[in-house]
Amino acid sequence: MKTDAFALRHIGPRETDLQHMLKTIGVESIERLVYETLPDDILLKTPLVLDLAMTEYEYANHIAELGSKNKVFKSYIGLGYNQAIVPAVIQRNIFENPGWYTAYTPYQAEIAQGRLEAILNFQTMVIELTGMEIANASLLDEGTAAAEAMALLFDVRSRDQKKNNVNKFFVSEELLPQTLSVLETRSTPIGVELVVGNHETFDFSTDFFGAILQYPGKHGQVYDYTDFIAKANQNEIKVAVAADILSLTTLTPPGEMGAAVVVGTTQRFGIPLGYGGPHAAYFATKEDFKRSMPGRIIGVTIDTDGNRALRMALQTREQHIKRDKATSNICTAQVLLSVMAGMYAVFHGPEGLKYIANKIHSLAATLSNELEKIGYQQINTAFFDTIAVKADAKKVKAIAEQNQVNFYYVDENTVSISLNETTSIADINTILFVFASANGTKVSTIETVTEVSHFPEHLARTSAFLQHDVFNKHHSETDLMRYIKKLERKDLSLNHSMISLGSCTMKLNAAAEMLPLSNANWNNIHPFAPLHQAQGYQEMLSKLEQQLNVITGFAGTTLQPNSGAQGEYAGLMVIRAYHQSRGDHHRNVALIPSSAHGTNPASAAMAGMKVIVTKTLENGNIDVEDLREKAIEHKDDLSCLMVTYPSTHGVFESAICEITKIIHDNGGQVYMDGANMNAQVGLTNPATIGADVCHLNLHKTFAIPHGGGGPGVGPICVAEHLVPFLPTNPIIPTGGENAITAISAAPWGSALVCLISYGYISMLGADGLKESTEHAILNANYIKEKLNGHYETLYSGEMGRAAHEMILECRPFKQKGIEVTDIAKRLMDYGFHAPTVSFPVAGTLMIEPTESENLEELDRFCDAMISIRKEIEASTLEDKNNVLKNSPHTLAMLTADVWNFPYTREQAAFPLEYIAENKFWPTVRRADDAYGDRNLVCSCAPIEAYMES
């Protein structure tokens, strides 16, 4: 046993298990299984050319050495990113805890009550700080949240505005530059015209449907927007405000000024800078717009017994389910980061947050006063944490960098300084020394701060916030530690058992990959720091891009998209730019098979494309003749094909090269959805099948953890002819020579978690990556054969094999009165999270075990599924009081004095022997979705206040 080989630790099945597994499948070797699974014409002829695999110890030393090349300066750059203190109790118990970071999106509410409560806290925090009525469970970053606000306001225009095609959106020149760039990207394809200007001279013309303001402004000036918003509302112009959430503890919240939407980032609530992410954005709006709001909402409902339960509200309005009618493709949140931000508010409470805000403001006021004493003009008449100083920027910058300090240099005569939670009096003295040196004056050391407000009294917040118990009782570390643990115990994560979600790839997130994220050399770098201060990041990101190029067979990569859905959109926008560069502005038709991911048509609609759906055959494969017919019919306007490979049905379609050729022959480009890349790496790749661009889910194939619904990273890899169009950033240029504007706010997206994928690839190497793919296919086919005779596999390849996932047919069980949901809930009693339910085919289960699961866990899962099959056989259509319909069974049920069920308590809770050793107890019975949607509550109010009479 080669104990220092990372592949040995990452891949679940042991060498001694292989013969048993292969015999069960009916093949003599893994090579034969691969031959029977993949079409021969797409197999790679040569191995991937990557560096030799590192051991975990070698990688730890390598990443430490690389991290030392990053220079961690005191950064006062601001622009929406501020250094924050991560409370140790949150870092240790959430950020570094697999019980939190390996959880899946909470579709199965009964085994996600802890995470749901943590997100409900986040929503409550956002609602109360912004003064709005409803908030979602977070978005990707401030820039994309602002773009979603624009899209929402465009969607909810009045009937007359839609009839008259009112399409202008006013953007204050105070908006953060990276946010403006994202708005530029998102506005054009959907027909929105941006008008950038001074809000103080805006004429409130009827040509406008909406506006967005920055609060405070990008260089720190605090404006009173009350009159602007009132006038806008009078003229049917709805206003979005991008607000610094910490400032809202002391400033009047935008909701009290009449804003329609408030967005921003919660990064400064205890989230590391991480060179740009991941950070949880927030999005709050009015109750009237809840069905147009992007992202997910956590709501309060009741369970079967009438007890309080939490679940994802309004799930049927999820944007990717609406497909081409969607206003957004967002199905990803930043749950792990929103949990941390919410816990930061729980830990500090309202008084603690006000203390932090007042301390920062007092330091800023002190700095402003002291700079004026030594001859500088500070031009912000009202500010919270950011001042703007008239000075020789070049001279200041040289001295500042000598003292390991970064400011934001607005122009050659203006320096912006944003203070933060970590700023001390000693830091203020360093800043004063820099400026005194720049103008040749002397400055006295200050020892106290100025306790004076530097914004108008009428803008001071007077309303209370965070009055709920949860924000006022966990302020000691002991209390918070126990509260976090209490919530963690309610959630089933990968540290308990396999989560076999088809299309979601819940694989091992190895500790060796995760550890560097806690290192200050990696998590403390501002995304707009000068490149020479981020050499470690630049080398790592560049190397990761090269690794992904090799793996996909493509020529270029951008890491900027910070979710898979953003990657889809980025890929389509690059294709759009390519066509336009050739004068083909009319090419706007996207062909999408009916089996595609729901985000595909939603992304195409957002990219301004016309979606044409192509048919699939009875066996689940793309109907090639229908595709050919439609490609020829639309050849003059064909932009692209969006295809998932292997297919969403878990099959490597043998006609894929013919399909991509049809598209190219008719002037289109091929976008490959990389959701199923876990079955390709080292065996084939998107370039080989004829694709031009693909997105990758680093949070699936490349081991970034799901975190309960985020962080995600969705880079795109492109062929040579598309490289010039990769996206840029307005502060730190990135991308190609003809780059499209920004896809997300930070130059390299969620750069911090890219370390995980870099580690995954570096420690596996070419051989380990290929082995991982082979074992993913092995594990899936092992489950398929073990369940054969108990469940029918809906689709198989031409030689009867599954790819890395399969779909089980469950619809016939309706004859017994059993729905696929009953199987999902019953699996909780066996200690398992359900596979993917009713996607891509209603009434089915989609299973993907991943390469990380060992034989013992695969057998446990199969035993559970076979046992449930026997329970289905024992059920009848007439009998609703059975073990499946009543699942999941809680501890409260099992220990109740009364037991009114026609089966034993043991059958309910311990149907198989292994369960007793490691029993997971769901904390609520089935959540009532319909009740929750009828009585939508998405904040921490007691359920009694909303009960039906």
Short mmCIF file of C-alpha atoms in Angstrom, two decimals, residues 492-915:
data_model
loop_
_atom_site.label_atom_id
_atom_site.label_comp_id
_atom_site.label_asym_id
_atom_site.label_seq_id
_atom_site.Cartn_x
_atom_site.Cartn_y
_atom_site.Cartn_z
CA LEU A 492 -27.05 15.16 7.38
CA SER A 493 -23.74 15.87 5.64
CA LEU A 494 -21.01 13.85 3.96
CA ASN A 495 -19.34 13.28 7.32
CA HIS A 496 -22.26 10.98 8.20
CA SER A 497 -22.97 9.01 5.01
CA MET A 498 -22.90 8.99 1.23
CA ILE A 499 -24.91 11.66 -0.57
CA SER A 500 -25.51 10.01 -3.95
CA LEU A 501 -26.98 12.94 -5.85
CA GLY A 502 -27.06 12.53 -9.60
CA SER A 503 -25.59 15.51 -11.47
CA CYS A 504 -24.31 16.99 -8.21
CA THR A 505 -21.17 14.94 -7.53
CA MET A 506 -20.93 15.06 -3.74
CA LYS A 507 -17.38 13.71 -3.54
CA LEU A 508 -14.76 13.87 -0.82
CA ASN A 509 -13.46 17.35 -0.01
CA ALA A 510 -10.09 16.28 1.31
CA ALA A 511 -8.69 17.97 4.40
CA ALA A 512 -5.35 18.52 2.64
CA GLU A 513 -7.18 20.57 -0.01
CA MET A 514 -9.12 22.58 2.58
CA LEU A 515 -6.43 23.51 5.12
CA PRO A 516 -4.76 26.34 3.14
CA LEU A 517 -8.04 28.31 3.13
CA SER A 518 -7.45 29.23 6.77
CA ASN A 519 -3.96 30.59 6.11
CA ALA A 520 -3.70 34.41 6.30
CA ASN A 521 -1.31 34.43 3.33
CA TRP A 522 -4.21 33.21 1.21
CA ASN A 523 -7.38 34.53 2.82
CA ASN A 524 -6.28 38.09 3.63
CA ILE A 525 -5.51 39.51 0.16
CA HIS A 526 -7.70 42.28 -1.29
CA PRO A 527 -8.90 41.47 -4.84
CA PHE A 528 -7.68 44.85 -6.11
CA ALA A 529 -4.25 44.69 -4.46
CA PRO A 530 -1.40 45.36 -6.92
CA LEU A 531 -0.44 42.18 -8.78
CA HIS A 532 3.09 42.20 -7.39
CA GLN A 533 1.59 41.71 -3.91
CA ALA A 534 -0.31 38.59 -5.04
CA GLN A 535 2.38 36.58 -6.79
CA GLY A 536 1.41 33.40 -4.96
CA TYR A 537 -2.18 33.79 -6.14
CA GLN A 538 -1.10 34.68 -9.67
CA GLU A 539 1.07 31.56 -9.93
CA MET A 540 -1.62 29.31 -8.46
CA LEU A 541 -4.46 30.69 -10.60
CA SER A 542 -2.34 30.62 -13.75
CA LYS A 543 -1.32 27.03 -13.04
CA LEU A 544 -4.92 26.01 -12.37
CA GLU A 545 -5.99 27.57 -15.67
CA GLN A 546 -3.24 25.57 -17.44
CA GLN A 547 -4.34 22.37 -15.69
CA LEU A 548 -7.94 22.92 -16.76
CA ASN A 549 -6.80 23.67 -20.33
CA VAL A 550 -5.02 20.31 -20.43
CA ILE A 551 -7.95 18.44 -18.90
CA THR A 552 -10.51 19.95 -21.31
CA GLY A 553 -8.25 20.06 -24.37
CA PHE A 554 -8.89 23.77 -24.78
CA ALA A 555 -6.64 26.80 -25.22
CA GLY A 556 -7.84 29.27 -22.58
CA THR A 557 -9.68 29.49 -19.26
CA THR A 558 -11.28 32.20 -17.14
CA LEU A 559 -11.90 31.54 -13.46
CA GLN A 560 -14.12 34.60 -13.05
CA PRO A 561 -17.61 33.00 -13.02
CA ASN A 562 -18.44 32.19 -9.41
CA SER A 563 -21.09 29.51 -10.00
CA GLY A 564 -21.98 26.94 -12.62
CA ALA A 565 -24.91 29.06 -13.77
CA GLN A 566 -22.58 32.05 -14.18
CA GLY A 567 -20.26 29.82 -16.18
CA GLU A 568 -23.08 28.91 -18.53
CA TYR A 569 -23.88 32.58 -19.02
CA ALA A 570 -20.20 33.47 -19.52
CA GLY A 571 -19.80 30.78 -22.16
CA LEU A 572 -22.82 32.04 -24.09
CA MET A 573 -21.67 35.67 -23.86
CA VAL A 574 -18.25 34.71 -25.23
CA ILE A 575 -19.95 32.90 -28.13
CA ARG A 576 -22.13 35.97 -28.69
CA ALA A 577 -19.06 38.25 -28.77
CA TYR A 578 -17.31 35.92 -31.22
CA HIS A 579 -20.25 36.02 -33.65
CA GLN A 580 -20.50 39.80 -33.35
CA SER A 581 -16.78 40.21 -34.07
CA ARG A 582 -17.44 38.51 -37.40
CA GLY A 583 -20.39 40.76 -38.19
CA ASP A 584 -22.89 37.98 -37.41
CA HIS A 585 -25.03 40.07 -35.05
CA HIS A 586 -28.11 38.16 -36.19
CA ARG A 587 -26.89 34.81 -34.87
CA ASN A 588 -29.09 34.45 -31.78
CA VAL A 589 -30.66 30.97 -31.95
CA ALA A 590 -29.65 28.46 -29.28
CA LEU A 591 -30.59 24.82 -29.88
CA ILE A 592 -31.18 23.05 -26.58
CA PRO A 593 -32.22 19.38 -26.22
CA SER A 594 -35.36 18.87 -24.12
CA SER A 595 -33.27 16.79 -21.68
CA ALA A 596 -30.91 19.71 -20.85
CA HIS A 597 -30.40 21.23 -17.42
CA GLY A 598 -33.05 23.84 -16.64
CA THR A 599 -30.42 26.51 -16.23
CA ASN A 600 -29.43 26.09 -19.91
CA PRO A 601 -32.53 27.72 -21.44
CA ALA A 602 -32.61 30.29 -18.63
CA SER A 603 -28.98 31.25 -19.38
CA ALA A 604 -29.68 31.42 -23.11
CA ALA A 605 -32.65 33.72 -22.51
CA MET A 606 -30.46 35.97 -20.33
CA ALA A 607 -27.86 36.08 -23.11
CA GLY A 608 -30.50 37.42 -25.48
CA MET A 609 -30.86 34.20 -27.41
CA LYS A 610 -33.94 32.60 -28.88
CA VAL A 611 -34.32 29.08 -27.51
CA ILE A 612 -35.29 26.28 -29.89
CA VAL A 613 -35.86 22.96 -28.13
CA THR A 614 -34.85 19.77 -29.94
CA LYS A 615 -36.39 16.36 -29.31
CA THR A 616 -34.99 13.38 -27.49
CA LEU A 617 -35.58 9.76 -28.44
CA GLU A 618 -37.34 7.17 -26.32
CA ASN A 619 -33.94 5.94 -25.08
CA GLY A 620 -33.16 9.46 -23.78
CA ASN A 621 -30.61 10.33 -26.45
CA ILE A 622 -30.71 13.45 -28.61
CA ASP A 623 -32.84 12.97 -31.72
CA VAL A 624 -30.06 13.62 -34.25
CA GLU A 625 -32.41 13.96 -37.22
CA ASP A 626 -34.59 16.51 -35.42
CA LEU A 627 -31.44 18.40 -34.41
CA ARG A 628 -30.16 18.31 -37.99
CA GLU A 629 -33.49 19.55 -39.31
CA LYS A 630 -33.59 22.47 -36.87
CA ALA A 631 -29.91 23.36 -37.38
CA ILE A 632 -30.48 23.58 -41.13
CA GLU A 633 -33.75 25.47 -40.68
CA HIS A 634 -32.00 28.09 -38.50
CA LYS A 635 -28.54 27.96 -40.11
CA ASP A 636 -28.56 31.68 -40.97
CA ASP A 637 -29.26 32.64 -37.35
CA LEU A 638 -27.76 29.69 -35.47
CA SER A 639 -25.59 30.80 -32.55
CA CYS A 640 -24.96 27.61 -30.63
CA LEU A 641 -25.97 24.24 -29.32
CA MET A 642 -26.07 23.71 -25.56
CA VAL A 643 -25.34 20.06 -24.80
CA THR A 644 -24.58 18.15 -21.59
CA TYR A 645 -22.09 15.28 -21.96
CA PRO A 646 -22.40 12.59 -20.85
CA SER A 647 -26.09 13.30 -21.12
CA THR A 648 -28.30 14.32 -18.24
CA HIS A 649 -29.62 10.77 -18.45
CA GLY A 650 -26.21 9.38 -17.50
CA VAL A 651 -25.24 8.07 -20.94
CA PHE A 652 -22.29 8.69 -23.28
CA GLU A 653 -24.17 9.23 -26.53
CA SER A 654 -22.24 7.72 -29.44
CA ALA A 655 -23.51 10.33 -31.91
CA ILE A 656 -21.87 13.25 -30.12
CA CYS A 657 -19.22 13.94 -32.79
CA GLU A 658 -21.89 13.85 -35.49
CA ILE A 659 -23.99 16.24 -33.44
CA THR A 660 -21.20 18.80 -32.98
CA LYS A 661 -20.33 18.58 -36.70
CA ILE A 662 -23.93 19.37 -37.64
CA ILE A 663 -23.74 22.57 -35.58
CA HIS A 664 -20.40 23.64 -37.02
CA ASP A 665 -21.54 22.90 -40.57
CA ASN A 666 -24.42 25.32 -40.01
CA GLY A 667 -22.35 28.18 -38.60
CA GLY A 668 -22.92 27.57 -34.89
CA GLN A 669 -20.71 27.02 -31.88
CA VAL A 670 -21.01 24.16 -29.39
CA TYR A 671 -21.33 24.92 -25.68
CA MET A 672 -20.86 21.86 -23.48
CA ASP A 673 -22.37 21.93 -20.01
CA GLY A 674 -19.67 20.52 -17.75
CA ALA A 675 -21.97 19.28 -14.99
CA ASN A 676 -20.98 15.69 -15.80
CA MET A 677 -17.26 16.27 -16.31
CA ASN A 678 -16.67 13.80 -13.47
CA ALA A 679 -17.13 11.04 -16.06
CA GLN A 680 -14.75 12.56 -18.63
CA VAL A 681 -11.52 13.61 -16.90
CA GLY A 682 -8.58 11.62 -18.27
CA LEU A 683 -10.76 9.49 -20.57
CA THR A 684 -12.09 12.05 -23.04
CA ASN A 685 -12.64 15.82 -23.08
CA PRO A 686 -14.86 18.57 -24.53
CA ALA A 687 -12.38 19.45 -27.29
CA THR A 688 -12.31 15.84 -28.47
CA ILE A 689 -16.09 15.63 -28.80
CA GLY A 690 -16.08 18.83 -30.85
CA ALA A 691 -17.17 21.47 -28.34
CA ASP A 692 -15.92 25.07 -28.54
CA VAL A 693 -16.52 26.09 -24.95
CA CYS A 694 -17.45 24.34 -21.72
CA HIS A 695 -18.08 25.43 -18.19
CA LEU A 696 -16.79 23.35 -15.30
CA ASN A 697 -18.34 22.98 -11.88
CA LEU A 698 -15.27 23.13 -9.64
CA HIS A 699 -17.68 22.45 -6.77
CA LYS A 700 -18.50 19.10 -8.33
CA THR A 701 -15.81 17.46 -10.44
CA PHE A 702 -12.90 19.31 -8.84
CA ALA A 703 -13.77 18.87 -5.17
CA ILE A 704 -14.83 22.32 -3.93
CA PRO A 705 -17.47 21.48 -1.29
CA HIS A 706 -21.11 22.36 -1.82
CA GLY A 707 -21.39 24.05 1.56
CA GLY A 708 -25.15 23.51 1.64
CA GLY A 709 -25.67 25.31 -1.68
CA GLY A 710 -22.44 27.25 -2.28
CA PRO A 711 -19.63 28.28 -2.65
CA GLY A 712 -19.39 27.28 -6.26
CA VAL A 713 -16.99 28.15 -9.05
CA GLY A 714 -17.92 27.82 -12.71
CA PRO A 715 -14.92 28.65 -14.92
CA ILE A 716 -15.18 28.36 -18.68
CA CYS A 717 -12.56 26.80 -20.92
CA VAL A 718 -12.54 27.77 -24.59
CA ALA A 719 -11.02 26.90 -27.94
CA GLU A 720 -8.34 29.14 -29.45
CA HIS A 721 -10.74 31.30 -31.48
CA LEU A 722 -12.74 32.24 -28.36
CA VAL A 723 -9.78 33.14 -26.11
CA PRO A 724 -9.76 36.84 -27.14
CA PHE A 725 -13.28 37.28 -25.72
CA LEU A 726 -12.74 35.98 -22.16
CA PRO A 727 -14.05 38.50 -19.59
CA THR A 728 -12.13 41.37 -18.02
CA ASN A 729 -12.44 43.51 -14.88
CA PRO A 730 -12.42 47.35 -14.74
CA ILE A 731 -9.91 47.58 -11.86
CA ILE A 732 -7.50 44.70 -12.59
CA PRO A 733 -7.64 43.84 -16.31
CA THR A 734 -8.07 40.14 -17.12
CA GLY A 735 -9.22 38.11 -20.10
CA GLY A 736 -8.56 38.43 -23.81
CA GLU A 737 -7.66 41.30 -26.12
CA ASN A 738 -11.32 41.72 -27.11
CA ALA A 739 -12.63 40.89 -23.66
CA ILE A 740 -16.29 41.09 -22.77
CA THR A 741 -17.16 43.13 -19.68
CA ALA A 742 -17.25 41.49 -16.26
CA ILE A 743 -19.24 38.36 -15.47
CA SER A 744 -18.75 38.76 -11.71
CA ALA A 745 -17.34 41.43 -9.44
CA ALA A 746 -13.83 40.14 -8.65
CA PRO A 747 -11.13 39.67 -11.33
CA TRP A 748 -10.71 35.95 -10.58
CA GLY A 749 -14.10 35.31 -9.00
CA SER A 750 -13.98 33.20 -5.84
CA ALA A 751 -10.20 32.88 -5.93
CA LEU A 752 -9.75 31.51 -2.40
CA VAL A 753 -11.60 28.24 -3.05
CA CYS A 754 -9.73 27.72 -6.32
CA LEU A 755 -6.97 26.50 -4.00
CA ILE A 756 -9.07 23.38 -3.39
CA SER A 757 -9.25 22.40 -7.05
CA TYR A 758 -5.59 23.28 -7.53
CA GLY A 759 -4.75 20.93 -4.68
CA TYR A 760 -7.07 18.21 -6.00
CA ILE A 761 -5.44 18.20 -9.45
CA SER A 762 -1.89 18.65 -8.13
CA MET A 763 -2.15 15.74 -5.67
CA LEU A 764 -3.93 13.34 -8.04
CA GLY A 765 -1.87 14.06 -11.16
CA ALA A 766 -2.78 12.63 -14.56
CA ASP A 767 -2.95 9.00 -13.41
CA GLY A 768 -4.96 9.79 -10.27
CA LEU A 769 -7.45 11.93 -12.20
CA LYS A 770 -8.02 9.12 -14.70
CA GLU A 771 -8.34 6.56 -11.90
CA SER A 772 -10.92 8.79 -10.19
CA THR A 773 -13.03 8.91 -13.35
CA GLU A 774 -12.74 5.16 -13.85
CA HIS A 775 -13.81 4.52 -10.26
CA ALA A 776 -16.74 6.93 -10.58
CA ILE A 777 -17.93 4.81 -13.52
CA LEU A 778 -17.14 1.60 -11.60
CA ASN A 779 -19.11 2.64 -8.51
CA ALA A 780 -22.12 3.75 -10.55
CA ASN A 781 -22.27 0.50 -12.51
CA TYR A 782 -21.80 -1.54 -9.34
CA ILE A 783 -24.88 0.11 -7.81
CA LYS A 784 -26.77 -0.36 -11.09
CA GLU A 785 -26.11 -4.10 -11.08
CA LYS A 786 -26.73 -4.54 -7.33
CA LEU A 787 -30.13 -2.91 -7.72
CA ASN A 788 -30.95 -4.80 -10.91
CA GLY A 789 -34.14 -6.79 -10.41
CA HIS A 790 -35.30 -4.42 -7.69
CA TYR A 791 -35.33 -1.17 -9.68
CA GLU A 792 -35.28 -0.58 -13.42
CA THR A 793 -32.56 1.72 -14.77
CA LEU A 794 -34.34 4.07 -17.14
CA TYR A 795 -31.48 4.69 -19.59
CA SER A 796 -28.28 2.85 -20.44
CA GLY A 797 -25.57 3.13 -23.05
CA GLU A 798 -25.47 0.97 -26.15
CA MET A 799 -23.70 -1.82 -24.25
CA GLY A 800 -25.94 -1.57 -21.21
CA ARG A 801 -23.65 0.58 -19.06
CA ALA A 802 -24.25 3.75 -17.08
CA ALA A 803 -21.81 6.64 -17.11
CA HIS A 804 -21.08 7.95 -13.59
CA GLU A 805 -24.78 8.20 -12.73
CA MET A 806 -28.08 6.50 -13.50
CA ILE A 807 -31.82 7.14 -13.29
CA LEU A 808 -34.03 4.66 -11.42
CA GLU A 809 -37.61 4.27 -12.59
CA CYS A 810 -40.01 4.78 -9.66
CA ARG A 811 -43.25 5.73 -11.43
CA PRO A 812 -44.75 2.19 -11.43
CA PHE A 813 -44.78 2.27 -7.62
CA LYS A 814 -47.76 4.64 -7.83
CA GLN A 815 -49.84 1.47 -8.28
CA LYS A 816 -48.91 0.72 -4.68
CA GLY A 817 -49.71 4.27 -3.62
CA ILE A 818 -46.00 5.14 -3.29
CA GLU A 819 -44.49 8.30 -4.79
CA VAL A 820 -40.80 8.94 -5.39
CA THR A 821 -40.94 11.48 -2.54
CA ASP A 822 -41.89 8.66 -0.14
CA ILE A 823 -38.69 6.81 -1.08
CA ALA A 824 -36.66 9.99 -0.56
CA LYS A 825 -38.13 10.55 2.91
CA ARG A 826 -37.82 6.89 3.89
CA LEU A 827 -34.11 6.90 3.05
CA MET A 828 -33.66 9.35 5.94
CA ASP A 829 -34.68 6.57 8.35
CA TYR A 830 -31.87 4.47 6.87
CA GLY A 831 -29.37 7.30 7.42
CA PHE A 832 -29.07 8.46 3.81
CA HIS A 833 -29.77 11.65 1.92
CA ALA A 834 -31.99 10.93 -1.07
CA PRO A 835 -30.52 10.88 -4.58
CA THR A 836 -31.74 13.59 -6.95
CA VAL A 837 -35.54 13.46 -7.03
CA SER A 838 -37.58 13.89 -10.26
CA PHE A 839 -34.71 15.30 -12.31
CA PRO A 840 -34.35 15.10 -15.23
CA VAL A 841 -37.42 12.84 -15.38
CA ALA A 842 -40.38 13.34 -13.02
CA GLY A 843 -41.02 10.43 -10.68
CA THR A 844 -37.46 9.06 -10.79
CA LEU A 845 -34.30 8.97 -8.67
CA MET A 846 -30.94 9.94 -10.16
CA ILE A 847 -27.98 8.31 -8.39
CA GLU A 848 -24.30 9.26 -8.54
CA PRO A 849 -22.09 7.60 -5.92
CA THR A 850 -18.77 9.32 -6.96
CA GLU A 851 -15.36 7.68 -6.77
CA SER A 852 -14.91 8.60 -3.11
CA GLU A 853 -17.30 6.01 -1.66
CA ASN A 854 -15.95 2.63 -0.60
CA LEU A 855 -17.54 -0.78 -1.16
CA GLU A 856 -18.97 -0.98 2.36
CA GLU A 857 -20.87 2.32 1.92
CA LEU A 858 -22.09 1.35 -1.55
CA ASP A 859 -23.41 -1.93 -0.14
CA ARG A 860 -25.09 -0.16 2.77
CA PHE A 861 -26.87 2.16 0.34
CA CYS A 862 -27.92 -0.73 -1.91
CA ASP A 863 -29.18 -2.69 1.12
CA ALA A 864 -31.27 0.31 2.12
CA MET A 865 -32.73 0.67 -1.38
CA ILE A 866 -33.51 -3.08 -1.59
CA SER A 867 -35.13 -3.00 1.86
CA ILE A 868 -37.27 -0.03 0.78
CA ARG A 869 -38.25 -1.97 -2.35
CA LYS A 870 -39.61 -4.75 -0.12
CA GLU A 871 -41.53 -2.14 1.87
CA ILE A 872 -43.03 -0.85 -1.38
CA GLU A 873 -44.16 -4.37 -2.28
CA ALA A 874 -45.86 -4.67 1.11
CA SER A 875 -47.77 -1.43 0.55
CA THR A 876 -51.22 -1.08 -0.97
CA LEU A 877 -52.95 1.78 -2.75
CA GLU A 878 -55.67 1.89 -0.10
CA ASP A 879 -53.40 1.84 2.96
CA LYS A 880 -51.93 5.30 3.59
CA ASN A 881 -50.81 4.46 7.13
CA ASN A 882 -47.59 2.67 6.20
CA VAL A 883 -43.90 2.98 6.97
CA LEU A 884 -43.15 4.83 3.72
CA LYS A 885 -45.98 7.35 3.88
CA ASN A 886 -45.19 8.17 7.51
CA SER A 887 -41.46 8.62 6.98
CA PRO A 888 -39.24 10.09 8.18
CA HIS A 889 -39.69 8.90 11.76
CA THR A 890 -38.40 11.29 14.42
CA LEU A 891 -37.08 10.50 17.89
CA ALA A 892 -40.17 12.20 19.32
CA MET A 893 -42.39 9.69 17.50
CA LEU A 894 -40.32 6.72 18.64
CA THR A 895 -40.34 7.76 22.30
CA ALA A 896 -43.98 8.84 22.49
CA ASP A 897 -46.27 6.99 24.91
CA VAL A 898 -48.76 6.29 22.12
CA TRP A 899 -47.86 4.38 18.92
CA ASN A 900 -50.75 4.30 16.46
CA PHE A 901 -49.00 2.67 13.53
CA PRO A 902 -49.47 -0.86 12.10
CA TYR A 903 -45.73 -1.57 12.21
CA THR A 904 -43.23 -1.70 15.04
CA ARG A 905 -41.05 1.11 16.30
CA GLU A 906 -38.04 -1.00 15.32
CA GLN A 907 -39.31 -1.30 11.72
CA ALA A 908 -39.75 2.47 11.65
CA ALA A 909 -36.37 3.56 12.98
CA PHE A 910 -34.05 0.54 12.70
CA PRO A 911 -35.13 -1.43 9.61
CA LEU A 912 -31.58 -2.75 9.05
CA GLU A 913 -29.01 -3.85 11.60
CA TYR A 914 -26.26 -1.36 10.64
CA ILE A 915 -28.43 1.67 11.46
#
